[in-house]
Amino acid sequence: MLAPLLLLWPMSLALTWLAAQGIASRPYDRALIESVRSLSQRVEVRGDSVYFDLSRETARMLRADEVDNVYYQILGPRGEFVSGDRDLMLPSEDDAQVLGEMRVRDDEVHGDSVRVAYQWISGGAGERAVLVQVAETLTKRSRLATEIIKGVILPQFVILPVAVLLVWLALVRGLAPLNALQQRIRERASDDLSPIDVHEVPEEVSPLVQSINDLLERQQTALVTQKRFLADAAHQLKTPLAGLRMQAELATREIDAGHGDPEVMKASLAQMAHASQRAAHMVNQLLSMARADAKAGTVARDEIDLEALATDVVRDFVPQSLDAGIDLGFEGPDTQVPNGLRRAGDTRVLGHPMLLRELITNLVDNALHYTPRGGTVTVRVVPDPFGQVVVLQIEDSGPGIPVGERDLVFQPFYRALGTTVDGSGLGLAIVAEIAQQHGTSVVLDDARSPAQVPPGEGPGARFTIRLRHAPDVDTAVADSSALHQPP
């Protein structure tokens, strides 16, 4: 704050100087005007002659100035000299003659700056006029202006240091609570995410502290979730790793005892392969979960053909579905519309291609794991032009999920009671996370109504996700093949 004060001070002096010049000139200009008016009253025009009567006493009073030099001049209608000082300059040619109007200008006489008051008075017949002007040097004006400046500047020399001192004291006192707040924050431990006491901070920064408290609360929630996730992940990984180690120790013990039965060894190796496969699957899903979390808030909104993406995923799962004896199918939109036209980009959505592939992969993998042999799994992509979304559905003919557990299955590592299917409990959690990052959610309901469920089978599960259309989905393009069809 000292810098602007030091900058404004010389500007204030300059403005004060200009104001002082105007204030000092005003009374002396009025005196000059009165002198011109007094001389004008002594001018008399008779025909073509101009008479000017100035007594010695009046002349003495006019020039009775011990500080400045005073000049006067009377010129006739034809510019002839009547009385006064010949060296006084005439007004400029641009200065129009207006009878009776009193004017003031700056000029020079013998190299000295002067202030001139002048007036045109009637010169008889015709448009010509008599010029009366009085000039005075500027010594008194300069002295008065200097006195005014001194009267203003001297107090400023006292006021400025006092103002700086008061500003400094005010800032020190005003910043003391902020310094105390800064010290409290610096002394905090790195794991201390408790909120800052709003009552101990200045009112001006209270909104900022509240925003920081909100951030600390969100960070605390994220850390708690992360710690719980890591603890659950470590616990889940212990089971396949412990089984892997147990089978390896069992095989080693059998070999050391000389009982290397090929069947026993084969069973141990099969168990080891199963445990390692389960551990690898869980690690892959953990990496997928971490990758989805890392992209939170930074999902690139690219245009993706959801139908083509879902088709590729279904094609990758065909061998697995054949081995499991499950009918895996895909249903896409009917892009053909009347008059040989088709809608371009009916299934194009805005999203991240890698994450959406991961979402569809986890849903299809989950459906194949829980659908019994001979069942069906259907992947469906349906555009909804009225809602400006593309609907993605994955449904199966498995046992379904009870209503009370439908919210729980999207939590990490949650497994429904009584299930015998191998899994980590992360697939649906990854699906929910990716859907949330794309501004939508997963709706879970039964695939079939109770009346449609055959005896001994379950209602199945249907996962529905609505993704936003790409901006150009309403463009209709002519199908080139239709142009050559016969009428």
Short mmCIF file of C-alpha atoms in Angstrom, two decimals:
data_model
loop_
_atom_site.label_atom_id
_atom_site.label_comp_id
_atom_site.label_asym_id
_atom_site.label_seq_id
_atom_site.Cartn_x
_atom_site.Cartn_y
_atom_site.Cartn_z
CA MET A 1 0.00 0.00 0.00
CA LEU A 2 3.03 2.30 0.41
CA ALA A 3 3.84 2.12 -3.32
CA PRO A 4 0.52 3.62 -4.51
CA LEU A 5 0.77 6.29 -1.81
CA LEU A 6 4.23 7.33 -3.04
CA LEU A 7 2.91 7.30 -6.61
CA LEU A 8 -0.14 9.39 -5.82
CA TRP A 9 1.80 11.99 -3.81
CA PRO A 10 3.64 13.66 -6.77
CA MET A 11 0.42 13.46 -8.79
CA SER A 12 -1.33 15.27 -5.94
CA LEU A 13 1.39 17.94 -5.95
CA ALA A 14 1.00 18.50 -9.70
CA LEU A 15 -2.78 18.80 -9.43
CA THR A 16 -2.38 21.14 -6.44
CA TRP A 17 0.01 23.33 -8.45
CA LEU A 18 -2.48 23.63 -11.30
CA ALA A 19 -5.30 24.39 -8.90
CA ALA A 20 -3.14 26.99 -7.10
CA GLN A 21 -2.38 28.74 -10.39
CA GLY A 22 -6.08 29.03 -11.11
CA ILE A 23 -6.90 30.21 -7.59
CA ALA A 24 -4.07 32.80 -7.63
CA SER A 25 -5.05 34.17 -11.06
CA ARG A 26 -8.71 34.67 -10.36
CA PRO A 27 -8.60 37.79 -8.10
CA TYR A 28 -5.89 39.49 -10.17
CA ASP A 29 -7.88 38.82 -13.35
CA ARG A 30 -10.86 40.57 -11.76
CA ALA A 31 -8.63 43.56 -10.90
CA LEU A 32 -7.40 43.73 -14.51
CA ILE A 33 -10.98 43.63 -15.78
CA GLU A 34 -11.95 46.51 -13.49
CA SER A 35 -8.99 48.52 -14.82
CA VAL A 36 -10.12 47.91 -18.44
CA ARG A 37 -13.69 48.89 -17.52
CA SER A 38 -12.41 52.08 -15.84
CA LEU A 39 -10.33 53.05 -18.89
CA SER A 40 -13.20 52.26 -21.27
CA GLN A 41 -15.37 54.80 -19.49
CA ARG A 42 -12.79 57.53 -20.28
CA VAL A 43 -12.81 56.85 -24.04
CA GLU A 44 -14.98 59.16 -26.17
CA VAL A 45 -15.57 58.84 -29.94
CA ARG A 46 -16.49 61.96 -31.89
CA GLY A 47 -16.97 61.27 -35.54
CA ASP A 48 -13.77 59.72 -36.82
CA SER A 49 -11.73 60.89 -33.82
CA VAL A 50 -11.13 59.11 -30.51
CA TYR A 51 -10.50 61.10 -27.37
CA PHE A 52 -9.05 59.61 -24.17
CA ASP A 53 -8.83 61.62 -20.97
CA LEU A 54 -6.57 60.11 -18.28
CA SER A 55 -5.64 62.31 -15.36
CA ARG A 56 -2.25 62.07 -13.74
CA GLU A 57 -3.74 60.72 -10.52
CA THR A 58 -5.55 57.95 -12.38
CA ALA A 59 -2.42 57.11 -14.36
CA ARG A 60 -0.40 57.06 -11.16
CA MET A 61 -2.92 54.73 -9.49
CA LEU A 62 -2.97 52.47 -12.56
CA ARG A 63 0.78 52.02 -12.47
CA ALA A 64 1.13 52.11 -8.67
CA ASP A 65 2.32 48.52 -8.30
CA GLU A 66 5.64 47.93 -6.54
CA VAL A 67 5.83 44.27 -7.63
CA ASP A 68 4.50 43.96 -11.17
CA ASN A 69 4.68 46.12 -14.28
CA VAL A 70 1.35 47.34 -15.60
CA TYR A 71 0.78 48.29 -19.25
CA TYR A 72 -2.25 49.70 -21.01
CA GLN A 73 -3.12 50.56 -24.58
CA ILE A 74 -5.91 52.37 -26.46
CA LEU A 75 -6.27 51.80 -30.23
CA GLY A 76 -8.70 53.61 -32.49
CA PRO A 77 -11.20 52.07 -34.94
CA ARG A 78 -8.59 52.00 -37.73
CA GLY A 79 -5.91 50.55 -35.44
CA GLU A 80 -4.28 53.90 -34.83
CA PHE A 81 -2.49 54.39 -31.54
CA VAL A 82 -4.39 56.62 -29.11
CA SER A 83 -2.68 56.24 -25.73
CA GLY A 84 -0.64 53.91 -23.50
CA ASP A 85 2.19 51.55 -24.41
CA ARG A 86 2.94 50.77 -28.03
CA ASP A 87 4.73 47.47 -27.25
CA LEU A 88 1.56 45.70 -26.09
CA MET A 89 0.63 42.94 -28.58
CA LEU A 90 -2.73 42.86 -30.36
CA PRO A 91 -5.20 40.01 -29.87
CA SER A 92 -4.96 37.14 -32.37
CA GLU A 93 -6.77 37.41 -35.68
CA ASP A 94 -8.99 34.50 -34.72
CA ASP A 95 -10.33 36.49 -31.79
CA ALA A 96 -13.62 37.86 -33.11
CA GLN A 97 -14.58 41.39 -32.07
CA VAL A 98 -17.65 41.41 -29.81
CA LEU A 99 -18.56 44.84 -28.45
CA GLY A 100 -18.66 45.07 -24.68
CA GLU A 101 -17.37 41.54 -24.00
CA MET A 102 -14.52 41.40 -21.50
CA ARG A 103 -11.76 38.87 -22.31
CA VAL A 104 -8.48 37.71 -20.74
CA ARG A 105 -5.44 36.12 -22.43
CA ASP A 106 -1.78 35.25 -21.77
CA ASP A 107 0.88 37.16 -23.73
CA GLU A 108 4.43 38.57 -23.56
CA VAL A 109 5.85 42.11 -23.28
CA HIS A 110 9.62 42.69 -23.56
CA GLY A 111 10.15 38.97 -23.01
CA ASP A 112 8.10 38.87 -19.78
CA SER A 113 4.95 36.81 -19.45
CA VAL A 114 1.91 38.96 -18.82
CA ARG A 115 -1.79 38.57 -18.27
CA VAL A 116 -3.90 40.81 -20.52
CA ALA A 117 -7.51 41.91 -20.07
CA TYR A 118 -9.12 43.62 -23.08
CA GLN A 119 -12.41 44.87 -24.47
CA TRP A 120 -13.79 46.33 -27.71
CA ILE A 121 -16.05 49.33 -27.39
CA SER A 122 -18.12 51.13 -30.01
CA GLY A 123 -16.07 53.27 -32.42
CA GLY A 124 -18.97 55.28 -33.87
CA ALA A 125 -20.39 54.61 -37.34
CA GLY A 126 -19.44 51.39 -39.08
CA GLU A 127 -18.40 48.01 -37.69
CA ARG A 128 -14.97 49.04 -36.41
CA ALA A 129 -14.38 49.28 -32.67
CA VAL A 130 -11.94 50.79 -30.20
CA LEU A 131 -9.65 48.35 -28.38
CA VAL A 132 -8.88 48.91 -24.70
CA GLN A 133 -6.47 46.50 -22.99
CA VAL A 134 -4.50 46.36 -19.74
CA ALA A 135 -1.58 43.95 -19.08
CA GLU A 136 0.23 42.95 -15.92
CA THR A 137 3.29 40.76 -15.23
CA LEU A 138 2.82 37.58 -13.16
CA THR A 139 5.04 38.12 -10.12
CA LYS A 140 2.23 38.52 -7.57
CA ARG A 141 0.36 35.57 -9.03
CA SER A 142 3.43 33.31 -8.78
CA ARG A 143 4.02 34.38 -5.19
CA LEU A 144 0.42 33.66 -4.21
CA ALA A 145 0.49 30.29 -5.98
CA THR A 146 3.72 29.42 -4.15
CA GLU A 147 2.16 30.33 -0.82
CA ILE A 148 -0.83 28.12 -1.58
CA ILE A 149 1.46 25.23 -2.55
CA LYS A 150 3.45 25.62 0.64
CA GLY A 151 0.27 25.64 2.68
CA VAL A 152 -0.79 22.35 1.09
CA ILE A 153 2.54 20.53 0.75
CA LEU A 154 3.87 21.12 4.25
CA PRO A 155 0.90 19.37 5.90
CA GLN A 156 1.29 16.53 3.40
CA PHE A 157 4.88 15.99 4.53
CA VAL A 158 3.47 15.36 8.00
CA ILE A 159 0.31 13.50 6.95
CA LEU A 160 2.05 11.02 4.60
CA PRO A 161 4.35 9.43 7.23
CA VAL A 162 1.46 9.34 9.70
CA ALA A 163 -0.75 7.67 7.07
CA VAL A 164 1.97 5.12 6.30
CA LEU A 165 2.36 4.37 10.01
CA LEU A 166 -1.39 3.97 10.49
CA VAL A 167 -1.65 1.71 7.44
CA TRP A 168 1.23 -0.42 8.70
CA LEU A 169 -0.32 -0.73 12.17
CA ALA A 170 -3.71 -1.58 10.67
CA LEU A 171 -2.24 -4.24 8.42
CA VAL A 172 -0.22 -5.77 11.23
CA ARG A 173 -3.29 -5.93 13.42
CA GLY A 174 -5.56 -7.08 10.60
CA LEU A 175 -3.19 -9.84 9.46
CA ALA A 176 -2.54 -11.14 12.98
CA PRO A 177 -5.53 -13.57 12.90
CA LEU A 178 -4.43 -14.77 9.45
CA ASN A 179 -0.91 -15.34 10.72
CA ALA A 180 -2.30 -17.29 13.66
CA LEU A 181 -4.44 -19.36 11.27
CA GLN A 182 -1.40 -20.00 9.08
CA GLN A 183 0.60 -21.12 12.11
CA ARG A 184 -2.15 -23.52 13.22
CA ILE A 185 -2.30 -25.07 9.76
CA ARG A 186 1.51 -25.41 9.59
CA GLU A 187 1.58 -27.17 12.96
CA ARG A 188 -0.97 -29.76 11.88
CA ALA A 189 0.07 -33.34 11.34
CA SER A 190 -0.06 -34.64 7.78
CA ASP A 191 -2.89 -37.06 8.64
CA ASP A 192 -4.96 -34.48 10.54
CA LEU A 193 -7.95 -33.74 8.31
CA SER A 194 -10.22 -32.39 11.02
CA PRO A 195 -12.10 -29.19 10.12
CA ILE A 196 -10.67 -25.78 10.99
CA ASP A 197 -12.59 -23.87 13.67
CA VAL A 198 -14.49 -21.17 11.77
CA HIS A 199 -15.13 -19.14 14.95
CA GLU A 200 -11.41 -18.38 15.40
CA VAL A 201 -10.84 -16.83 11.98
CA PRO A 202 -11.67 -13.34 10.67
CA GLU A 203 -15.14 -12.93 9.24
CA GLU A 204 -13.71 -11.93 5.83
CA VAL A 205 -11.98 -15.30 5.33
CA SER A 206 -14.72 -17.41 6.91
CA PRO A 207 -16.12 -18.53 3.48
CA LEU A 208 -12.63 -19.57 2.42
CA VAL A 209 -12.14 -21.62 5.60
CA GLN A 210 -15.53 -23.26 5.11
CA SER A 211 -14.53 -24.23 1.56
CA ILE A 212 -11.27 -25.70 2.90
CA ASN A 213 -13.26 -27.65 5.50
CA ASP A 214 -15.48 -29.06 2.74
CA LEU A 215 -12.36 -30.10 0.84
CA LEU A 216 -10.89 -31.72 3.97
CA GLU A 217 -14.16 -33.59 4.54
CA ARG A 218 -14.16 -34.93 0.98
CA GLN A 219 -10.50 -35.87 1.30
CA GLN A 220 -11.21 -37.64 4.58
CA THR A 221 -14.04 -39.60 2.95
CA ALA A 222 -11.82 -40.52 0.00
CA LEU A 223 -9.02 -41.68 2.30
CA VAL A 224 -11.38 -43.77 4.40
CA THR A 225 -12.80 -45.36 1.26
CA GLN A 226 -9.32 -46.00 -0.10
CA LYS A 227 -8.12 -47.56 3.14
CA ARG A 228 -11.20 -49.79 3.30
CA PHE A 229 -10.71 -50.76 -0.34
CA LEU A 230 -7.04 -51.62 0.21
CA ALA A 231 -7.88 -53.63 3.32
CA ASP A 232 -10.59 -55.55 1.47
CA ALA A 233 -8.28 -56.09 -1.51
CA ALA A 234 -5.52 -57.44 0.74
CA HIS A 235 -8.02 -59.72 2.46
CA GLN A 236 -9.43 -60.98 -0.84
CA LEU A 237 -5.99 -61.67 -2.28
CA LYS A 238 -4.98 -63.70 0.77
CA THR A 239 -7.37 -66.54 -0.10
CA PRO A 240 -6.05 -67.46 -3.60
CA LEU A 241 -2.45 -66.81 -2.57
CA ALA A 242 -2.83 -68.96 0.57
CA GLY A 243 -4.38 -71.76 -1.49
CA LEU A 244 -1.56 -71.46 -4.03
CA ARG A 245 1.07 -71.70 -1.30
CA MET A 246 -0.72 -74.61 0.42
CA GLN A 247 -0.89 -76.64 -2.79
CA ALA A 248 2.76 -75.92 -3.53
CA GLU A 249 3.75 -77.03 0.00
CA LEU A 250 1.58 -80.14 -0.32
CA ALA A 251 3.22 -81.08 -3.63
CA THR A 252 6.67 -80.49 -2.17
CA ARG A 253 5.84 -82.61 0.89
CA GLU A 254 4.62 -85.45 -1.32
CA ILE A 255 7.80 -85.37 -3.40
CA ASP A 256 10.00 -85.26 -0.28
CA ALA A 257 8.14 -88.24 1.19
CA GLY A 258 8.65 -90.19 -2.02
CA HIS A 259 4.90 -90.42 -2.68
CA GLY A 260 4.86 -88.57 -6.00
CA ASP A 261 1.49 -89.96 -7.09
CA PRO A 262 0.81 -88.46 -10.56
CA GLU A 263 -2.92 -88.07 -9.83
CA VAL A 264 -2.25 -86.23 -6.58
CA MET A 265 0.34 -84.04 -8.29
CA LYS A 266 -2.04 -83.35 -11.13
CA ALA A 267 -4.80 -82.32 -8.68
CA SER A 268 -2.36 -80.05 -6.83
CA LEU A 269 -1.25 -78.42 -10.06
CA ALA A 270 -4.88 -77.94 -11.11
CA GLN A 271 -5.62 -76.26 -7.78
CA MET A 272 -2.55 -74.08 -8.19
CA ALA A 273 -3.61 -73.09 -11.69
CA HIS A 274 -7.10 -72.26 -10.46
CA ALA A 275 -5.77 -70.20 -7.56
CA SER A 276 -3.32 -68.32 -9.78
CA GLN A 277 -6.06 -67.66 -12.33
CA ARG A 278 -8.33 -66.35 -9.59
CA ALA A 279 -5.55 -64.13 -8.23
CA ALA A 280 -4.73 -62.82 -11.73
CA HIS A 281 -8.40 -62.05 -12.37
CA MET A 282 -8.66 -60.16 -9.11
CA VAL A 283 -5.46 -58.21 -9.80
CA ASN A 284 -6.75 -57.27 -13.26
CA GLN A 285 -10.00 -56.03 -11.77
CA LEU A 286 -8.12 -54.09 -9.11
CA LEU A 287 -6.10 -52.44 -11.86
CA SER A 288 -9.30 -51.66 -13.76
CA MET A 289 -10.81 -50.14 -10.64
CA ALA A 290 -7.70 -48.03 -10.06
CA ARG A 291 -7.66 -46.95 -13.70
CA ALA A 292 -11.32 -45.91 -13.50
CA ASP A 293 -10.66 -43.97 -10.29
CA ALA A 294 -7.64 -42.24 -11.86
CA LYS A 295 -9.76 -41.02 -14.77
CA ALA A 296 -12.47 -39.63 -12.48
CA GLY A 297 -13.38 -36.12 -13.58
CA THR A 298 -11.12 -36.32 -16.66
CA VAL A 299 -13.18 -38.57 -18.95
CA ALA A 300 -12.57 -37.52 -22.55
CA ARG A 301 -15.89 -36.91 -24.27
CA ASP A 302 -15.22 -38.58 -27.60
CA GLU A 303 -17.86 -39.83 -30.03
CA ILE A 304 -18.14 -43.62 -29.80
CA ASP A 305 -20.33 -46.01 -31.76
CA LEU A 306 -21.78 -47.98 -28.85
CA GLU A 307 -23.23 -50.64 -31.17
CA ALA A 308 -19.83 -51.39 -32.72
CA LEU A 309 -18.14 -51.39 -29.31
CA ALA A 310 -20.70 -53.78 -27.80
CA THR A 311 -20.44 -56.05 -30.88
CA ASP A 312 -16.67 -56.33 -30.44
CA VAL A 313 -17.04 -57.22 -26.76
CA VAL A 314 -19.70 -59.86 -27.48
CA ARG A 315 -17.48 -61.34 -30.22
CA ASP A 316 -14.62 -61.70 -27.71
CA PHE A 317 -16.87 -63.66 -25.32
CA VAL A 318 -18.22 -66.10 -27.89
CA PRO A 319 -15.65 -68.87 -27.14
CA GLN A 320 -16.31 -68.60 -23.39
CA SER A 321 -20.09 -68.75 -23.91
CA LEU A 322 -19.75 -71.83 -26.14
CA ASP A 323 -17.64 -73.59 -23.52
CA ALA A 324 -20.24 -72.76 -20.87
CA GLY A 325 -23.16 -73.86 -23.07
CA ILE A 326 -24.79 -70.40 -22.93
CA ASP A 327 -26.58 -68.71 -25.80
CA LEU A 328 -24.86 -65.28 -26.07
CA GLY A 329 -26.65 -62.88 -28.41
CA PHE A 330 -26.63 -59.26 -29.50
CA GLU A 331 -29.55 -57.07 -30.50
CA GLY A 332 -28.83 -53.77 -32.26
CA PRO A 333 -31.09 -51.02 -33.58
CA ASP A 334 -32.86 -51.24 -36.90
CA THR A 335 -31.12 -48.39 -38.72
CA GLN A 336 -33.32 -48.64 -41.85
CA VAL A 337 -36.15 -46.07 -42.04
CA PRO A 338 -38.76 -45.43 -44.78
CA ASN A 339 -37.77 -44.07 -48.20
CA GLY A 340 -34.41 -45.83 -48.17
CA LEU A 341 -32.95 -43.54 -45.53
CA ARG A 342 -31.05 -44.44 -42.41
CA ARG A 343 -30.16 -42.46 -39.32
CA ALA A 344 -26.44 -41.79 -39.13
CA GLY A 345 -24.95 -42.16 -35.67
CA ASP A 346 -28.08 -43.51 -33.96
CA THR A 347 -25.91 -45.33 -31.43
CA ARG A 348 -23.10 -42.81 -31.14
CA VAL A 349 -22.54 -41.61 -27.58
CA LEU A 350 -20.16 -39.32 -25.75
CA GLY A 351 -17.68 -41.14 -23.54
CA HIS A 352 -14.30 -42.76 -23.05
CA PRO A 353 -13.85 -45.82 -25.30
CA MET A 354 -11.57 -47.79 -22.95
CA LEU A 355 -13.78 -47.27 -19.92
CA LEU A 356 -16.99 -48.10 -21.80
CA ARG A 357 -15.37 -51.29 -23.12
CA GLU A 358 -14.43 -52.18 -19.54
CA LEU A 359 -18.02 -51.52 -18.44
CA ILE A 360 -19.55 -53.81 -21.09
CA THR A 361 -16.88 -56.46 -20.50
CA ASN A 362 -17.59 -56.65 -16.78
CA LEU A 363 -21.35 -56.83 -17.30
CA VAL A 364 -21.09 -59.61 -19.91
CA ASP A 365 -18.54 -61.52 -17.81
CA ASN A 366 -20.79 -61.22 -14.75
CA ALA A 367 -23.80 -62.47 -16.74
CA LEU A 368 -21.90 -65.48 -18.12
CA HIS A 369 -20.65 -66.45 -14.66
CA TYR A 370 -24.11 -66.44 -13.06
CA THR A 371 -26.12 -67.92 -15.95
CA PRO A 372 -26.48 -71.72 -15.79
CA ARG A 373 -25.69 -73.99 -18.72
CA GLY A 374 -28.41 -73.83 -21.35
CA GLY A 375 -29.32 -70.24 -20.38
CA THR A 376 -29.21 -67.07 -22.44
CA VAL A 377 -27.34 -63.77 -22.19
CA THR A 378 -28.43 -60.86 -24.38
CA VAL A 379 -26.59 -57.59 -25.02
CA ARG A 380 -28.91 -54.92 -26.38
CA VAL A 381 -28.21 -51.43 -27.74
CA VAL A 382 -31.34 -49.34 -28.39
CA PRO A 383 -31.38 -45.61 -29.27
CA ASP A 384 -34.02 -43.51 -27.57
CA PRO A 385 -34.51 -40.40 -29.76
CA PHE A 386 -37.05 -38.87 -27.36
CA GLY A 387 -34.71 -38.99 -24.38
CA GLN A 388 -31.62 -38.16 -26.47
CA VAL A 389 -29.87 -41.22 -25.02
CA VAL A 390 -28.69 -44.63 -26.14
CA VAL A 391 -29.85 -47.47 -23.91
CA LEU A 392 -27.41 -50.29 -23.16
CA GLN A 393 -28.94 -53.45 -21.64
CA ILE A 394 -27.35 -56.71 -20.57
CA GLU A 395 -29.79 -59.33 -19.35
CA ASP A 396 -29.45 -63.00 -18.46
CA SER A 397 -31.62 -65.96 -17.45
CA GLY A 398 -29.73 -66.62 -14.21
CA PRO A 399 -31.03 -66.72 -10.64
CA GLY A 400 -31.37 -62.93 -10.44
CA ILE A 401 -30.55 -60.63 -7.53
CA PRO A 402 -32.93 -60.09 -4.60
CA VAL A 403 -34.33 -56.59 -4.23
CA GLY A 404 -32.66 -56.10 -0.85
CA GLU A 405 -29.20 -56.74 -2.30
CA ARG A 406 -29.41 -54.71 -5.52
CA ASP A 407 -27.73 -51.67 -4.00
CA LEU A 408 -25.12 -53.77 -2.19
CA VAL A 409 -23.83 -55.62 -5.24
CA PHE A 410 -22.29 -52.38 -6.58
CA GLN A 411 -20.05 -52.09 -3.52
CA PRO A 412 -16.47 -53.41 -3.85
CA PHE A 413 -15.94 -57.05 -2.75
CA TYR A 414 -19.59 -57.65 -1.93
CA ARG A 415 -20.73 -61.20 -2.71
CA ALA A 416 -24.33 -62.34 -2.44
CA LEU A 417 -24.88 -64.98 0.25
CA GLY A 418 -25.16 -68.51 -1.00
CA THR A 419 -23.41 -67.95 -4.33
CA THR A 420 -20.99 -70.63 -5.47
CA VAL A 421 -19.53 -68.72 -8.42
CA ASP A 422 -15.90 -67.68 -8.25
CA GLY A 423 -15.44 -63.93 -8.30
CA SER A 424 -13.83 -61.00 -6.58
CA GLY A 425 -16.89 -58.82 -6.11
CA LEU A 426 -15.30 -55.97 -8.07
CA GLY A 427 -16.96 -56.26 -11.49
CA LEU A 428 -20.19 -54.41 -10.68
CA ALA A 429 -18.31 -51.86 -8.55
CA ILE A 430 -16.21 -51.01 -11.61
CA VAL A 431 -19.39 -50.74 -13.70
CA ALA A 432 -20.98 -48.32 -11.21
CA GLU A 433 -17.82 -46.18 -11.08
CA ILE A 434 -17.54 -45.90 -14.88
CA ALA A 435 -21.25 -45.15 -15.24
CA GLN A 436 -20.99 -42.37 -12.65
CA GLN A 437 -18.05 -40.83 -14.53
CA HIS A 438 -20.23 -40.73 -17.66
CA GLY A 439 -23.00 -38.88 -15.83
CA THR A 440 -25.38 -41.81 -15.54
CA SER A 441 -26.21 -44.75 -13.27
CA VAL A 442 -26.94 -48.46 -13.50
CA VAL A 443 -30.54 -49.63 -13.10
CA LEU A 444 -30.89 -53.25 -11.95
CA ASP A 445 -34.14 -55.16 -12.16
CA ASP A 446 -35.51 -58.59 -13.07
CA ALA A 447 -35.20 -59.71 -16.68
CA ARG A 448 -38.49 -61.63 -16.54
CA SER A 449 -41.71 -61.20 -14.63
CA PRO A 450 -42.76 -63.98 -12.22
CA ALA A 451 -45.35 -65.20 -14.74
CA GLN A 452 -42.67 -65.64 -17.40
CA VAL A 453 -40.23 -67.62 -15.24
CA PRO A 454 -40.30 -71.38 -15.98
CA PRO A 455 -40.35 -73.72 -13.00
CA GLY A 456 -36.91 -74.25 -11.47
CA GLU A 457 -35.38 -71.13 -13.03
CA GLY A 458 -34.73 -67.65 -11.72
CA PRO A 459 -36.05 -64.31 -12.93
CA GLY A 460 -32.65 -63.32 -14.31
CA ALA A 461 -31.09 -59.87 -14.07
CA ARG A 462 -31.25 -56.91 -16.39
CA PHE A 463 -28.69 -54.07 -16.17
CA THR A 464 -29.79 -50.87 -17.93
CA ILE A 465 -27.51 -47.90 -18.59
CA ARG A 466 -28.55 -44.75 -20.47
CA LEU A 467 -25.70 -42.90 -22.17
CA ARG A 468 -25.99 -39.47 -23.72
CA HIS A 469 -26.31 -39.14 -27.49
CA ALA A 470 -23.54 -37.54 -29.52
CA PRO A 471 -24.56 -34.05 -30.81
CA ASP A 472 -25.00 -35.07 -34.47
CA VAL A 473 -27.23 -38.11 -34.02
CA ASP A 474 -30.27 -36.56 -35.69
CA THR A 475 -28.66 -36.28 -39.11
CA ALA A 476 -30.38 -38.40 -41.76
CA VAL A 477 -28.26 -39.64 -44.63
CA ALA A 478 -29.33 -41.40 -47.80
CA ASP A 479 -28.27 -45.02 -48.07
CA SER A 480 -26.31 -45.27 -51.30
CA SER A 481 -27.66 -48.76 -51.96
CA ALA A 482 -31.25 -47.49 -51.86
CA LEU A 483 -30.58 -45.01 -54.65
CA HIS A 484 -30.28 -47.88 -57.17
CA GLN A 485 -33.36 -49.81 -56.06
CA PRO A 486 -36.20 -50.03 -58.59
CA PRO A 487 -39.28 -47.91 -57.85
#
